Short mmCIF file of C-alpha atoms in Angstrom, two decimals:
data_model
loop_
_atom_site.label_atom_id
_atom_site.label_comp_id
_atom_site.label_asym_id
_atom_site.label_seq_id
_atom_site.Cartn_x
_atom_site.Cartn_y
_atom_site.Cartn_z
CA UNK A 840 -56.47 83.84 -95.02
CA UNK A 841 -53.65 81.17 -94.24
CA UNK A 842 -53.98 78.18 -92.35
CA UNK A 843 -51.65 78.24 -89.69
CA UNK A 844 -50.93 74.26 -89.46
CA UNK A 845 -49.01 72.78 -88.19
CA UNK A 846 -49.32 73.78 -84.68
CA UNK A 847 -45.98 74.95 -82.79
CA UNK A 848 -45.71 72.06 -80.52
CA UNK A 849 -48.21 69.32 -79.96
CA UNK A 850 -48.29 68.28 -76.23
CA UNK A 851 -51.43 66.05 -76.98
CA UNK A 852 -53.78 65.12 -79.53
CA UNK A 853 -57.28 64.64 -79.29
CA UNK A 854 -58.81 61.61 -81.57
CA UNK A 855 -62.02 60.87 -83.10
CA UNK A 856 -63.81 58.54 -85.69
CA UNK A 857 -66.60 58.90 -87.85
CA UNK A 858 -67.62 55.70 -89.57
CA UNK A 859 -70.53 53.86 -90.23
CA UNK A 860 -71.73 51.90 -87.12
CA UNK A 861 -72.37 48.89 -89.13
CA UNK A 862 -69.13 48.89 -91.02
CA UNK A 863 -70.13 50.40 -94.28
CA UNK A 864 -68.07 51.95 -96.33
CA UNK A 865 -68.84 55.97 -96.57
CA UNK A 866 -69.15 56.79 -100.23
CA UNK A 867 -66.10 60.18 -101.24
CA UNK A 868 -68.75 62.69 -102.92
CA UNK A 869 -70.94 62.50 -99.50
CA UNK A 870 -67.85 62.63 -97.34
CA UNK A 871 -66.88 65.94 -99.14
CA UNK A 872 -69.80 67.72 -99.12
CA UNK A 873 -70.41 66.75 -95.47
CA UNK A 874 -66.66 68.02 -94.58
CA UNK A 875 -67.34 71.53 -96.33
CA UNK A 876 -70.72 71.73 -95.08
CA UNK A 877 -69.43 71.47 -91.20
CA UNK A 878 -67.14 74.34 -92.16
CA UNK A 879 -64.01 72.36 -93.02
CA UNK A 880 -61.75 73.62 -95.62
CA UNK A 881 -59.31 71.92 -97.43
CA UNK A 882 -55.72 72.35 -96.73
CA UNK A 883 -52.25 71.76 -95.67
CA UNK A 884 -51.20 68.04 -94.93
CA UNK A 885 -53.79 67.46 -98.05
CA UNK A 886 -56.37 67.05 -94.88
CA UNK A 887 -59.76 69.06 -94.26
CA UNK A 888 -59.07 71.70 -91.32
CA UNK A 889 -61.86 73.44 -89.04
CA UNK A 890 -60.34 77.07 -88.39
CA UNK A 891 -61.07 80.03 -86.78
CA UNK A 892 -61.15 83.98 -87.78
CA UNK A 893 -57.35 84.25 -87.41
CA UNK A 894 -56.96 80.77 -89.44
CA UNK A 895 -55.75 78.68 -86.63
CA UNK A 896 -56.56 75.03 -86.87
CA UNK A 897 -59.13 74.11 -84.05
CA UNK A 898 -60.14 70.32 -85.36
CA UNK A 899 -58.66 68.66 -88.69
CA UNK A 900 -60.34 65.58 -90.49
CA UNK A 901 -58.04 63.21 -92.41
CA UNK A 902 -58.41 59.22 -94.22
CA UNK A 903 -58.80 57.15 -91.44
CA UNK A 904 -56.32 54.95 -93.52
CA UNK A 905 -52.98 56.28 -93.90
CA UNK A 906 -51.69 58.04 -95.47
CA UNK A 907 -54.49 59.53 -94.23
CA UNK A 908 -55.08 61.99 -97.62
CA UNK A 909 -58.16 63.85 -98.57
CA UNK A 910 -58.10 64.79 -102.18
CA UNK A 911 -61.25 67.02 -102.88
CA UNK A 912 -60.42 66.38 -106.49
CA UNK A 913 -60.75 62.87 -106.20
CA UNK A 914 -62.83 62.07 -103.56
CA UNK A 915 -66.14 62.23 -105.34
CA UNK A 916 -64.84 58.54 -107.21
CA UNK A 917 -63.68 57.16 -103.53
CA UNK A 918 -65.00 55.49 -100.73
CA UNK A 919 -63.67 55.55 -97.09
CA UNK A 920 -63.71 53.11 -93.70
CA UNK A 921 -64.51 56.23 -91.89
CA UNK A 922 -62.64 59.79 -91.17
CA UNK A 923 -60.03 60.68 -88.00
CA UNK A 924 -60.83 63.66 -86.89
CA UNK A 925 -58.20 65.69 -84.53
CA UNK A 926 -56.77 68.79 -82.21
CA UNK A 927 -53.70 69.24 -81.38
CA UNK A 928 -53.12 70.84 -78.07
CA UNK A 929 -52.36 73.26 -77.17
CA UNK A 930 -54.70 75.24 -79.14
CA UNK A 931 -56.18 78.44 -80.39
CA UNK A 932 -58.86 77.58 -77.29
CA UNK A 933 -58.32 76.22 -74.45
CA UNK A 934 -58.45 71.94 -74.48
CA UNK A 935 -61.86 71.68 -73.07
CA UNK A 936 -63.08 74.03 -75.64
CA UNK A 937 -60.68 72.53 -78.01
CA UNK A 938 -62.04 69.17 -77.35
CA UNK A 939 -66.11 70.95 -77.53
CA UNK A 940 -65.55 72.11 -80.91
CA UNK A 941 -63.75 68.37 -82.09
CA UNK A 942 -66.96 67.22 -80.73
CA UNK A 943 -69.37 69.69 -82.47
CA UNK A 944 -67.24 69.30 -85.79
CA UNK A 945 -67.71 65.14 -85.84
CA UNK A 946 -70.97 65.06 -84.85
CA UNK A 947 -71.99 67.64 -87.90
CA UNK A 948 -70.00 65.49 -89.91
CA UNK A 949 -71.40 62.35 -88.86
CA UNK A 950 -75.05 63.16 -88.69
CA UNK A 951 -74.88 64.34 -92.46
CA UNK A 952 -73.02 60.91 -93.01
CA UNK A 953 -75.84 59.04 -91.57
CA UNK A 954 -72.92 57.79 -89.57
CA UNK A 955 -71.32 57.49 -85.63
CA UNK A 956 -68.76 59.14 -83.31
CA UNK A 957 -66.83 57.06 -82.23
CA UNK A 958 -63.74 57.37 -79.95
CA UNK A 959 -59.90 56.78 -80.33
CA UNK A 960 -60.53 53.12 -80.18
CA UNK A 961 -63.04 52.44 -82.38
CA UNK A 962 -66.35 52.96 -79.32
CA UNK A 963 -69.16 54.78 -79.62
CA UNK A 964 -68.59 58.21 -78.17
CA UNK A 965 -71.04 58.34 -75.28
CA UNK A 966 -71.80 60.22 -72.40
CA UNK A 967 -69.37 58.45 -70.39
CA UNK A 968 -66.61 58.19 -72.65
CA UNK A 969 -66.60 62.12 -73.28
CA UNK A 970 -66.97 62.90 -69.31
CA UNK A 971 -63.88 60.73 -68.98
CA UNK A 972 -62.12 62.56 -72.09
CA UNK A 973 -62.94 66.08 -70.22
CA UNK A 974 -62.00 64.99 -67.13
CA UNK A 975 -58.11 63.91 -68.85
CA UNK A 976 -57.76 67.78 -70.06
CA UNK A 977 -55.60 70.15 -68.02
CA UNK A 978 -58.25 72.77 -67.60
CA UNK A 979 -61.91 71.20 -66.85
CA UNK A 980 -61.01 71.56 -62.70
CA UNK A 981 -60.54 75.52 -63.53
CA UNK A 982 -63.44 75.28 -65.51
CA UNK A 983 -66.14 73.01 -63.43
CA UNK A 984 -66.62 70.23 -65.58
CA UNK A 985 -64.64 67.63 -63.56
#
């Protein structure tokens, strides 16, 4: 099946982190294994993608460092700050599903990492902070969760 990346427009993108809460580096061969365990395959943009049945991209994981590359080849020998993981929306769901599967897809990745969630900015992703991101999405009034 083909991944169907990039995504015809992007209005927004959703952001996450996964690092280590104590500033740790994440060692490459654990970062892989924990990508293709949470279902992520590897892909175009040389990035880890999350897709569904019809291969469209619902969450993507890159380097938190630019060039942001993910080289499954190399990555055993590497170490990483942490991991951005996105959606672009519009999606193959709609955002507030979009945003529940980012979610799902960095906490899998995190928990195997021994490591956090963290949002855009670099703060643990809480409660709060993921009511707030929710309540930014077009469709949570349609769908009760503002």
């Amino acid at each position: 099946m083909a991944i169907q990346w990039p995504p015809h427009r992007a209005d927004r993108v959703l952001t996450l982190r996964v690092a280590n809460a104590q500033g740790a580096l994440l060692q490459g061969r654990a970062v892989r294994m924990a990508l293709e365990q949470a279902g992520l395959v590897h892909g175009p943009q040389c990035i880890y993608h999350r897709v569904d049945a019809n291969g469209a991209v619902l969450a993507s994981a890159a380097n938190m460092l630019r060039p942001g590359d993910l080289d499954p080849a190399a990555m055993d020998e590497q170490q990483f700050r942490g991991l951005s993981l996105f959606s672009v929306l519009p999606g193959a769901l709609p955002p507030v599903r979009m945003l529940e599967e980012l979610v799902g897809v960095a906490r899998a990745v995190a928990w195997r990492l021994g490591a956090a969630v963290q949002d855009d900015h670099g703060a643990e992703l809480d409660g709060e902070r993921l009511v707030q991101l929710r309540k930014s999405l077009p469709d949570a009034a349609e769908q009760g969760t503002a």
